Amino acid sequence: GLHWQEIYSRLKSTFNVAKYDQLPQTMFERVINFLNTLGNQYRPIDRSKKDITIAGLDAEQIAKYLVRARAFAKEVEVFHRKLYEDLGISRYVKNDIAGKAYDIAHEFNVWLDPFIEQAIPQLNQQRLANF
């Protein structure tokens, strides 16, 4: 798609304004139509086409992997935070590995948890996390 600076340039030249906030409110509909002509990347994503079906066994294997990856990421985060502390590095110094581990362990849970719950029972999740 177009870079935001290119879009901004085209908007200014098409509507003869120095800044976008100089556009009168009466032109907003025309501006939106103009922006929509710049490419499909500015239209909402149709999520209905993203649904897929997988076999139960495949779903179970993916869920097991996710549970173990999350448990491992939690361990990595704790280890690297403790390592920084033991080395005398201030907790305000950027710790990329611990940060990435935190993201893996927590960031996507809102989407992954329902899938995991459906694919494997809770007791199996706890057992898998302690591999």
GROMACS .gro file of C-alpha atoms in nm:
model
  131
    1GLY     CA    1   0.000   0.000   0.000
    2LEU     CA    2   0.087   0.362  -0.007
    3HIS     CA    3   0.298   0.521   0.263
    4TRP     CA    4   0.109   0.765   0.485
    5GLN     CA    5   0.319   1.057   0.352
    6GLU     CA    6   0.214   0.978  -0.005
    7ILE     CA    7  -0.151   0.960   0.099
    8TYR     CA    8  -0.117   1.291   0.283
    9SER     CA    9   0.044   1.455  -0.025
   10ARG     CA   10  -0.230   1.332  -0.254
   11LEU     CA   11  -0.497   1.449  -0.011
   12LYS     CA   12  -0.344   1.799   0.009
   13SER     CA   13  -0.302   1.834  -0.368
   14THR     CA   14  -0.644   1.694  -0.455
   15PHE     CA   15  -0.834   1.916  -0.213
   16ASN     CA   16  -0.600   2.221  -0.230
   17VAL     CA   17  -0.529   2.251   0.142
   18ALA     CA   18  -0.203   2.300   0.331
   19LYS     CA   19  -0.313   2.080   0.621
   20TYR     CA   20  -0.582   1.815   0.647
   21ASP     CA   21  -0.747   1.997   0.939
   22GLN     CA   22  -0.829   2.282   0.698
   23LEU     CA   23  -1.079   2.061   0.516
   24PRO     CA   24  -1.435   2.183   0.573
   25GLN     CA   25  -1.668   1.933   0.733
   26THR     CA   26  -1.891   1.946   0.426
   27MET     CA   27  -1.613   1.777   0.226
   28PHE     CA   28  -1.557   1.484   0.463
   29GLU     CA   29  -1.769   1.244   0.258
   30ARG     CA   30  -1.575   1.330  -0.060
   31VAL     CA   31  -1.245   1.287   0.127
   32ILE     CA   32  -1.349   0.944   0.255
   33ASN     CA   33  -1.452   0.838  -0.096
   34PHE     CA   34  -1.116   0.964  -0.225
   35LEU     CA   35  -0.927   0.766   0.039
   36ASN     CA   36  -1.125   0.453  -0.051
   37THR     CA   37  -1.009   0.484  -0.412
   38LEU     CA   38  -0.643   0.464  -0.305
   39GLY     CA   39  -0.657   0.090  -0.248
   40ASN     CA   40  -0.825  -0.199  -0.075
   41GLN     CA   41  -0.588  -0.184   0.222
   42TYR     CA   42  -0.799   0.096   0.370
   43ARG     CA   43  -1.119  -0.107   0.377
   44PRO     CA   44  -1.212  -0.322   0.677
   45ILE     CA   45  -1.087  -0.680   0.672
   46ASP     CA   46  -1.360  -0.935   0.603
   47ARG     CA   47  -1.300  -1.177   0.889
   48SER     CA   48  -1.577  -1.413   0.778
   49LYS     CA   49  -1.342  -1.559   0.517
   50LYS     CA   50  -1.080  -1.648   0.780
   51ASP     CA   51  -1.266  -1.941   0.938
   52ILE     CA   52  -1.107  -2.282   0.890
   53THR     CA   53  -1.190  -2.629   1.012
   54ILE     CA   54  -0.929  -2.872   1.140
   55ALA     CA   55  -0.951  -3.227   1.269
   56GLY     CA   56  -0.994  -3.273   1.644
   57LEU     CA   57  -0.660  -3.451   1.678
   58ASP     CA   58  -0.481  -3.166   1.499
   59ALA     CA   59  -0.653  -2.911   1.723
   60GLU     CA   60  -0.546  -3.109   2.029
   61GLN     CA   61  -0.182  -3.118   1.914
   62ILE     CA   62  -0.182  -2.743   1.844
   63ALA     CA   63  -0.339  -2.675   2.184
   64LYS     CA   64  -0.076  -2.892   2.356
   65TYR     CA   65   0.199  -2.700   2.181
   66LEU     CA   66   0.044  -2.367   2.284
   67VAL     CA   67   0.016  -2.473   2.650
   68ARG     CA   68   0.379  -2.585   2.658
   69ALA     CA   69   0.505  -2.279   2.472
   70ARG     CA   70   0.321  -2.051   2.713
   71ALA     CA   71   0.461  -2.236   3.017
   72PHE     CA   72   0.813  -2.221   2.872
   73ALA     CA   73   0.778  -1.849   2.797
   74LYS     CA   74   0.676  -1.783   3.157
   75GLU     CA   75   0.987  -1.965   3.279
   76VAL     CA   76   1.211  -1.774   3.038
   77GLU     CA   77   1.065  -1.442   3.151
   78VAL     CA   78   1.119  -1.518   3.520
   79PHE     CA   79   1.472  -1.648   3.454
   80HIS     CA   80   1.581  -1.344   3.254
   81ARG     CA   81   1.436  -1.095   3.500
   82LYS     CA   82   1.618  -1.279   3.782
   83LEU     CA   83   1.937  -1.291   3.574
   84TYR     CA   84   1.931  -0.913   3.528
   85GLU     CA   85   1.872  -0.871   3.900
   86ASP     CA   86   2.158  -1.107   3.992
   87LEU     CA   87   2.393  -0.926   3.754
   88GLY     CA   88   2.306  -0.597   3.921
   89ILE     CA   89   2.140  -0.457   3.611
   90SER     CA   90   1.868  -0.206   3.695
   91ARG     CA   91   1.516  -0.327   3.628
   92TYR     CA   92   1.466  -0.014   3.415
   93VAL     CA   93   1.724  -0.133   3.160
   94LYS     CA   94   1.552  -0.284   2.857
   95ASN     CA   95   1.530  -0.662   2.883
   96ASP     CA   96   1.422  -0.775   2.535
   97ILE     CA   97   1.423  -1.147   2.604
   98ALA     CA   98   1.208  -1.116   2.918
   99GLY     CA   99   0.976  -0.878   2.734
  100LYS     CA  100   0.931  -1.112   2.439
  101ALA     CA  101   0.875  -1.406   2.672
  102TYR     CA  102   0.608  -1.207   2.855
  103ASP     CA  103   0.438  -1.130   2.523
  104ILE     CA  104   0.436  -1.498   2.422
  105ALA     CA  105   0.302  -1.604   2.762
  106HIS     CA  106   0.031  -1.338   2.794
  107GLU     CA  107  -0.032  -1.122   2.487
  108PHE     CA  108  -0.256  -1.351   2.282
  109ASN     CA  109  -0.436  -1.538   2.560
  110VAL     CA  110  -0.765  -1.365   2.490
  111TRP     CA  111  -0.777  -1.545   2.153
  112LEU     CA  112  -0.592  -1.864   2.241
  113ASP     CA  113  -0.765  -1.956   2.568
  114PRO     CA  114  -1.107  -2.034   2.414
  115PHE     CA  115  -0.941  -2.255   2.152
  116ILE     CA  116  -0.734  -2.441   2.412
  117GLU     CA  117  -1.036  -2.484   2.641
  118GLN     CA  118  -1.230  -2.640   2.356
  119ALA     CA  119  -0.945  -2.862   2.236
  120ILE     CA  120  -0.823  -3.011   2.566
  121PRO     CA  121  -0.968  -3.039   2.918
  122GLN     CA  122  -0.838  -2.815   3.199
  123LEU     CA  123  -0.661  -3.097   3.387
  124ASN     CA  124  -0.460  -3.188   3.081
  125GLN     CA  125  -0.354  -2.825   3.042
  126GLN     CA  126  -0.211  -2.819   3.394
  127ARG     CA  127  -0.028  -3.147   3.336
  128LEU     CA  128   0.114  -3.025   3.005
  129ALA     CA  129   0.237  -2.700   3.157
  130ASN     CA  130   0.454  -2.900   3.397
  131PHE     CA  131   0.631  -3.104   3.130
   0.00000   0.00000   0.00000
